[in-house]
Amino acid sequence: MITVYGVIGFPVGHSVSPAMHNAAFEALGMDCTYQAFEVKGERLQEAITGAKCLGFGGLNVTIPHKEAVIKFVKPDPVAAEIGAANTIDFKKMMAFNTDAPAAVDALRDNGVEIAKKNVLVLGAGGAARAVVYGLLKGRASVTIANRTPAKAADLASYMRARGDVFGTSFEGLPDKVRMADIIVNTTPVGMKWEDKPLVTRDMLDKTQAVFDLVYRPVETPLLKEAKAAGAKTVDGVSMLARQGARSFEIWTGVKPPLDVMERSARDAL
Ligand code: ATR
């Protein structure tokens, strides 16, 4: 009998996760399917219970449910500390966060070492929480800069037990960028065609690396600026594929075909 997997979110129609996971199942000859399900907040608990009762293999959880899900499914220690999860495993009935390790995997697989590096994280929302956690675990020194500085300070004080982290505003951003080895954008800036990047080529040089979590468009205005400055770039698809691959392994116990997943995500975008 076919095993069903899926992603729940709202909206979820443009998700590339079905393309990514179905390509992996096909490549490995597994009798499984992965679909996107639109679920509103008030039905989240019912949707999870329903999927469990129907014998689903597992679920990804995306915006806006990543924080709420841990009220209904016990988080593993990492997801509990981050305060958000994106993966439910029905066998263990546990929620995991694969975004945090995927951010680090994306950097490392693209040749960007993070240990002892100064990383400037732009944004202090849900995505930043996972990224900052992953970076600190990888022994980076992190500066969180945010439009609303109080949120950067809050996130930094929450994460301080994990490592060297500091919260600040966007004031004097060019100097903050110049002092960083790696710049990570966790804000949605770049998703809309009219968006002006927060960081421009004049602030960057070829010794730096720039990682944008935005994956639609794949080459964001920020990454264009980084390329123009000769900096190394890591795109959001790189992280998207790696969070998916880690979810796949949690559910199936099978080593995921990461190259197949990443290629299908790029094709779908
Ligand atoms: P996510 O879960 O994707 O991280 P979020 O929790 O809503 O989404 O966080 C969005 C982050 O992007 C916040 O840090 C937000 O800054 P504020 O805390 O000041 O709201 C940041 N952000 C959103 N739009 C932005 C913009 N146009 N310019 C700069 N920062 C922006």
Tab-separated table of C-alpha atoms and ligand atoms in Angstrom:
chain	number	residue	atom	x	y	z
A	1	MET	CA	0.000	0.000	0.000
A	2	ILE	CA	1.264	3.450	-0.880
A	3	THR	CA	2.522	5.560	2.043
A	4	VAL	CA	1.387	9.191	2.055
A	5	TYR	CA	3.547	12.109	3.175
A	6	GLY	CA	2.777	15.789	2.917
A	7	VAL	CA	3.269	19.389	3.866
A	8	ILE	CA	0.659	21.388	5.775
A	9	GLY	CA	0.636	25.178	5.707
A	10	PHE	CA	-1.383	28.169	4.596
A	11	PRO	CA	-1.018	29.013	1.798
A	12	VAL	CA	0.862	26.009	0.495
A	13	GLY	CA	-0.098	25.826	-3.192
A	14	HIS	CA	3.287	26.988	-4.492
A	15	SER	CA	5.326	24.603	-2.334
A	16	VAL	CA	8.095	22.783	-4.185
A	17	SER	CA	8.306	20.108	-1.474
A	18	PRO	CA	5.986	17.706	-3.371
A	19	ALA	CA	8.242	17.864	-6.463
A	20	MET	CA	11.333	17.378	-4.303
A	21	HIS	CA	10.106	14.413	-2.242
A	22	ASN	CA	8.271	12.672	-5.092
A	23	ALA	CA	11.467	12.831	-7.175
A	24	ALA	CA	13.339	11.221	-4.256
A	25	PHE	CA	10.716	8.461	-3.850
A	26	GLU	CA	10.828	7.792	-7.578
A	27	ALA	CA	14.627	7.709	-7.710
A	28	LEU	CA	14.675	5.127	-4.892
A	29	GLY	CA	11.696	3.119	-6.215
A	30	MET	CA	9.712	3.665	-3.001
A	31	ASP	CA	5.938	3.231	-3.025
A	32	CYS	CA	5.252	6.623	-1.475
A	33	THR	CA	3.643	9.926	-2.427
A	34	TYR	CA	3.974	13.455	-1.061
A	35	GLN	CA	1.218	16.077	-1.392
A	36	ALA	CA	0.554	19.645	-0.213
A	37	PHE	CA	-2.411	20.230	2.111
A	38	GLU	CA	-3.798	23.662	2.885
A	39	VAL	CA	-4.624	23.795	6.607
A	40	LYS	CA	-5.744	26.860	8.543
A	41	GLY	CA	-4.545	27.484	12.099
A	42	GLU	CA	-7.813	26.539	13.770
A	43	ARG	CA	-7.693	23.078	12.115
A	44	LEU	CA	-4.014	22.347	12.769
A	45	GLN	CA	-4.510	19.898	15.619
A	46	GLU	CA	-7.298	18.055	13.790
A	47	ALA	CA	-5.199	17.863	10.619
A	48	ILE	CA	-2.273	16.309	12.509
A	49	THR	CA	-4.513	13.804	14.295
A	50	GLY	CA	-6.271	13.018	11.019
A	51	ALA	CA	-3.010	12.387	9.174
A	52	LYS	CA	-1.815	10.129	12.001
A	53	CYS	CA	-5.092	8.159	11.996
A	54	LEU	CA	-4.937	7.785	8.213
A	55	GLY	CA	-1.482	6.210	8.524
A	56	PHE	CA	0.544	9.019	6.940
A	57	GLY	CA	4.289	8.400	6.931
A	58	GLY	CA	5.103	11.931	8.060
A	59	LEU	CA	4.372	15.604	7.618
A	60	ASN	CA	6.293	18.777	6.964
A	61	VAL	CA	4.867	21.829	8.654
A	62	THR	CA	5.358	25.231	7.131
A	63	ILE	CA	4.295	28.858	7.573
A	64	PRO	CA	2.322	29.807	9.627
A	65	HIS	CA	2.264	26.635	11.770
A	66	LYS	CA	5.922	26.028	12.675
A	67	GLU	CA	5.581	27.455	16.185
A	68	ALA	CA	2.041	26.205	16.933
A	69	VAL	CA	2.815	22.606	15.999
A	70	ILE	CA	4.908	22.014	19.110
A	71	LYS	CA	1.799	22.579	21.234
A	72	PHE	CA	0.314	19.453	19.688
A	73	VAL	CA	3.314	17.211	19.020
A	74	LYS	CA	6.164	16.723	21.501
A	75	PRO	CA	9.249	18.516	20.146
A	76	ASP	CA	12.684	16.897	20.263
A	77	PRO	CA	15.210	18.914	22.355
A	78	VAL	CA	16.425	20.975	19.368
A	79	ALA	CA	12.911	21.942	18.207
A	80	ALA	CA	11.972	22.674	21.819
A	81	GLU	CA	14.901	25.047	22.216
A	82	ILE	CA	14.251	26.784	18.886
A	83	GLY	CA	10.535	26.936	19.686
A	84	ALA	CA	9.516	25.750	16.229
A	85	ALA	CA	9.362	22.539	14.205
A	86	ASN	CA	8.942	21.732	10.522
A	87	THR	CA	8.824	17.923	10.582
A	88	ILE	CA	6.446	15.472	12.286
A	89	ASP	CA	7.384	11.828	12.588
A	90	PHE	CA	4.301	9.723	13.362
A	91	LYS	CA	6.261	6.631	14.408
A	92	LYS	CA	7.901	8.470	17.288
A	93	MET	CA	5.051	11.012	17.436
A	94	MET	CA	7.663	13.705	17.709
A	95	ALA	CA	8.332	17.067	16.032
A	96	PHE	CA	11.782	18.025	14.701
A	97	ASN	CA	13.413	21.154	13.324
A	98	THR	CA	15.437	20.399	10.206
A	99	ASP	CA	15.781	24.082	9.217
A	100	ALA	CA	18.571	24.751	11.713
A	101	PRO	CA	20.927	21.967	10.594
A	102	ALA	CA	19.964	22.555	6.941
A	103	ALA	CA	21.161	26.174	7.099
A	104	VAL	CA	24.548	24.966	8.336
A	105	ASP	CA	24.636	22.101	5.780
A	106	ALA	CA	23.903	24.586	2.971
A	107	LEU	CA	26.832	26.784	3.990
A	108	ARG	CA	29.279	23.911	4.521
A	109	ASP	CA	28.297	22.062	1.320
A	110	ASN	CA	28.982	25.274	-0.579
A	111	GLY	CA	32.440	25.532	0.951
A	112	VAL	CA	31.636	28.119	3.651
A	113	GLU	CA	33.093	27.201	7.047
A	114	ILE	CA	31.293	28.750	10.036
A	115	ALA	CA	33.401	27.846	13.083
A	116	LYS	CA	34.919	30.975	14.654
A	117	LYS	CA	33.539	33.141	11.807
A	118	ASN	CA	31.653	36.410	12.322
A	119	VAL	CA	28.176	35.999	10.929
A	120	LEU	CA	25.716	38.852	10.447
A	121	VAL	CA	22.123	37.589	10.455
A	122	LEU	CA	19.547	39.996	9.000
A	123	GLY	CA	16.135	39.533	10.639
A	124	ALA	CA	14.999	38.212	14.005
A	125	GLY	CA	11.821	36.260	13.186
A	126	GLY	CA	11.032	32.567	13.086
A	127	ALA	CA	13.524	31.727	10.335
A	128	ALA	CA	16.274	33.628	12.148
A	129	ARG	CA	15.683	31.598	15.330
A	130	ALA	CA	16.522	28.345	13.561
A	131	VAL	CA	19.481	29.823	11.662
A	132	VAL	CA	21.006	31.471	14.749
A	133	TYR	CA	20.651	28.220	16.701
A	134	GLY	CA	22.428	26.284	13.930
A	135	LEU	CA	25.207	28.861	13.591
A	136	LEU	CA	25.893	28.955	17.329
A	137	LYS	CA	25.966	25.169	17.449
A	138	GLY	CA	28.554	25.373	14.667
A	139	ARG	CA	30.591	27.755	16.910
A	140	ALA	CA	30.110	30.923	14.840
A	141	SER	CA	29.963	34.376	16.455
A	142	VAL	CA	26.610	35.860	15.530
A	143	THR	CA	25.344	39.428	15.252
A	144	ILE	CA	21.592	39.675	14.696
A	145	ALA	CA	20.545	42.938	13.012
A	146	ASN	CA	16.847	43.699	12.731
A	147	ARG	CA	14.556	46.509	11.596
A	148	THR	CA	12.961	46.326	15.061
A	149	PRO	CA	16.098	46.227	17.263
A	150	ALA	CA	14.240	45.085	20.395
A	151	LYS	CA	13.418	41.801	18.641
A	152	ALA	CA	17.088	41.277	17.772
A	153	ALA	CA	18.039	41.934	21.405
A	154	ASP	CA	15.355	39.501	22.631
A	155	LEU	CA	16.491	36.736	20.307
A	156	ALA	CA	20.135	37.318	21.231
A	157	SER	CA	19.431	37.135	24.949
A	158	TYR	CA	17.367	33.971	24.446
A	159	MET	CA	20.224	32.327	22.505
A	160	ARG	CA	23.077	33.631	24.691
A	161	ALA	CA	23.423	30.368	26.611
A	162	ARG	CA	24.334	28.707	23.285
A	163	GLY	CA	27.249	30.949	22.347
A	164	ASP	CA	28.541	34.324	21.274
A	165	VAL	CA	25.519	36.316	20.048
A	166	PHE	CA	24.576	39.953	20.036
A	167	GLY	CA	21.492	41.874	18.832
A	168	THR	CA	21.500	45.239	17.072
A	169	SER	CA	19.635	47.581	14.705
A	170	PHE	CA	20.155	48.349	11.010
A	171	GLU	CA	21.867	51.599	11.958
A	172	GLY	CA	25.352	51.775	10.456
A	173	LEU	CA	24.611	48.605	8.513
A	174	PRO	CA	27.421	49.082	5.933
A	175	ASP	CA	30.047	48.862	8.706
A	176	LYS	CA	28.320	45.886	10.300
A	177	VAL	CA	28.351	44.128	6.930
A	178	ARG	CA	32.040	44.939	6.352
A	179	MET	CA	32.959	43.391	9.711
A	180	ALA	CA	31.227	40.107	8.893
A	181	ASP	CA	32.714	37.050	7.181
A	182	ILE	CA	29.271	35.725	6.325
A	183	ILE	CA	25.974	37.605	5.831
A	184	VAL	CA	22.686	35.678	6.087
A	185	ASN	CA	19.345	37.158	5.051
A	186	THR	CA	16.411	35.623	6.950
A	187	THR	CA	13.945	38.439	6.136
A	188	PRO	CA	11.467	38.161	3.266
A	189	VAL	CA	13.156	41.090	1.508
A	190	GLY	CA	13.862	39.971	-2.058
A	191	MET	CA	10.666	37.970	-2.580
A	192	LYS	CA	8.950	40.860	-4.337
A	193	TRP	CA	10.416	42.115	-7.593
A	194	GLU	CA	10.380	45.719	-6.380
A	195	ASP	CA	12.351	44.880	-3.184
A	196	LYS	CA	15.643	46.709	-2.726
A	197	PRO	CA	18.244	44.470	-1.048
A	198	LEU	CA	19.236	45.392	2.508
A	199	VAL	CA	22.899	44.895	1.603
A	200	THR	CA	24.468	46.259	-1.574
A	201	ARG	CA	27.693	45.538	-3.499
A	202	ASP	CA	29.556	48.535	-2.067
A	203	MET	CA	29.362	46.938	1.422
A	204	LEU	CA	30.790	43.588	0.227
A	205	ASP	CA	34.042	42.124	-1.041
A	206	LYS	CA	35.331	38.842	-2.404
A	207	THR	CA	36.478	37.478	0.962
A	208	GLN	CA	32.867	37.281	2.187
A	209	ALA	CA	30.000	34.831	1.712
A	210	VAL	CA	26.340	35.798	1.371
A	211	PHE	CA	23.516	33.352	2.070
A	212	ASP	CA	19.913	34.263	1.249
A	213	LEU	CA	17.123	32.095	2.678
A	214	VAL	CA	14.729	33.529	0.082
A	215	TYR	CA	14.472	30.921	-2.712
A	216	ARG	CA	11.864	32.521	-4.960
A	217	PRO	CA	13.452	34.022	-7.061
A	218	VAL	CA	16.448	31.681	-6.858
A	219	GLU	CA	18.828	34.515	-7.672
A	220	THR	CA	17.621	37.275	-5.370
A	221	PRO	CA	18.613	40.950	-5.641
A	222	LEU	CA	20.904	40.379	-2.625
A	223	LEU	CA	22.684	37.464	-4.309
A	224	LYS	CA	23.086	39.572	-7.466
A	225	GLU	CA	24.778	42.270	-5.381
A	226	ALA	CA	27.016	39.668	-3.733
A	227	LYS	CA	28.045	38.210	-7.099
A	228	ALA	CA	28.809	41.684	-8.425
A	229	ALA	CA	31.157	42.209	-5.457
A	230	GLY	CA	32.845	38.841	-6.097
A	231	ALA	CA	31.540	37.358	-2.821
A	232	LYS	CA	30.660	33.675	-2.528
A	233	THR	CA	26.901	33.043	-2.694
A	234	VAL	CA	24.638	30.380	-1.207
A	235	ASP	CA	21.012	30.385	-2.309
A	236	GLY	CA	17.817	29.437	-0.496
A	237	VAL	CA	17.217	26.339	-2.643
A	238	SER	CA	20.371	24.872	-1.156
A	239	MET	CA	18.811	25.083	2.316
A	240	LEU	CA	15.338	24.073	1.111
A	241	ALA	CA	16.679	20.832	-0.366
A	242	ARG	CA	18.686	20.052	2.768
A	243	GLN	CA	15.796	20.581	5.193
A	244	GLY	CA	13.723	18.299	2.961
A	245	ALA	CA	16.469	15.690	2.819
A	246	ARG	CA	16.778	15.640	6.615
A	247	SER	CA	12.991	15.256	6.984
A	248	PHE	CA	13.065	12.402	4.454
A	249	GLU	CA	15.718	10.584	6.473
A	250	ILE	CA	13.828	11.068	9.763
A	251	TRP	CA	10.682	9.512	8.261
A	252	THR	CA	12.148	6.717	6.174
A	253	GLY	CA	15.508	5.944	7.755
A	254	VAL	CA	16.796	5.905	4.169
A	255	LYS	CA	19.701	8.082	3.002
A	256	PRO	CA	18.054	10.702	0.781
A	257	PRO	CA	19.227	11.389	-2.772
A	258	LEU	CA	20.094	15.025	-2.044
A	259	ASP	CA	21.240	15.780	-5.601
A	260	VAL	CA	17.922	14.532	-7.017
A	261	MET	CA	15.974	16.570	-4.460
A	262	GLU	CA	17.943	19.749	-5.075
A	263	ARG	CA	17.699	19.413	-8.865
A	264	SER	CA	13.938	18.842	-8.763
A	265	ALA	CA	13.462	21.846	-6.466
A	266	ARG	CA	15.490	24.005	-8.867
A	267	ASP	CA	13.481	22.709	-11.832
A	268	ALA	CA	10.172	23.323	-10.011
A	269	LEU	CA	11.205	26.900	-9.241
B	1	ATR	P1	9.860	34.249	9.347
B	1	ATR	O1	9.182	33.157	10.098
B	1	ATR	O2	9.890	34.018	7.848
B	1	ATR	O3	11.205	34.588	9.880
B	1	ATR	P2	8.708	36.499	10.726
B	1	ATR	O4	8.794	35.743	11.999
B	1	ATR	O5	7.479	37.276	10.428
B	1	ATR	O6	8.916	35.543	9.481
B	1	ATR	O7	9.990	37.478	10.659
B	1	ATR	C1	10.230	38.304	9.583
B	1	ATR	C2	11.550	39.050	9.831
B	1	ATR	O8	11.852	39.812	8.654
B	1	ATR	C3	11.508	40.034	10.969
B	1	ATR	O9	12.785	40.116	11.535
B	1	ATR	C4	11.139	41.332	10.263
B	1	ATR	O10	11.575	42.506	10.921
B	1	ATR	P3	10.700	43.189	12.109
B	1	ATR	O11	11.005	42.373	13.343
B	1	ATR	O12	11.203	44.578	12.195
B	1	ATR	O13	9.266	43.082	11.673
B	1	ATR	C5	11.919	41.179	8.980
B	1	ATR	N1	11.350	41.976	7.891
B	1	ATR	C6	10.169	41.781	7.278
B	1	ATR	N2	9.995	42.676	6.291
B	1	ATR	C7	11.095	43.471	6.306
B	1	ATR	C8	11.516	44.611	5.552
B	1	ATR	N3	10.779	45.086	4.555
B	1	ATR	N4	12.707	45.167	5.847
B	1	ATR	C9	13.468	44.682	6.839
B	1	ATR	N5	13.142	43.625	7.602
B	1	ATR	C10	11.962	43.019	7.335
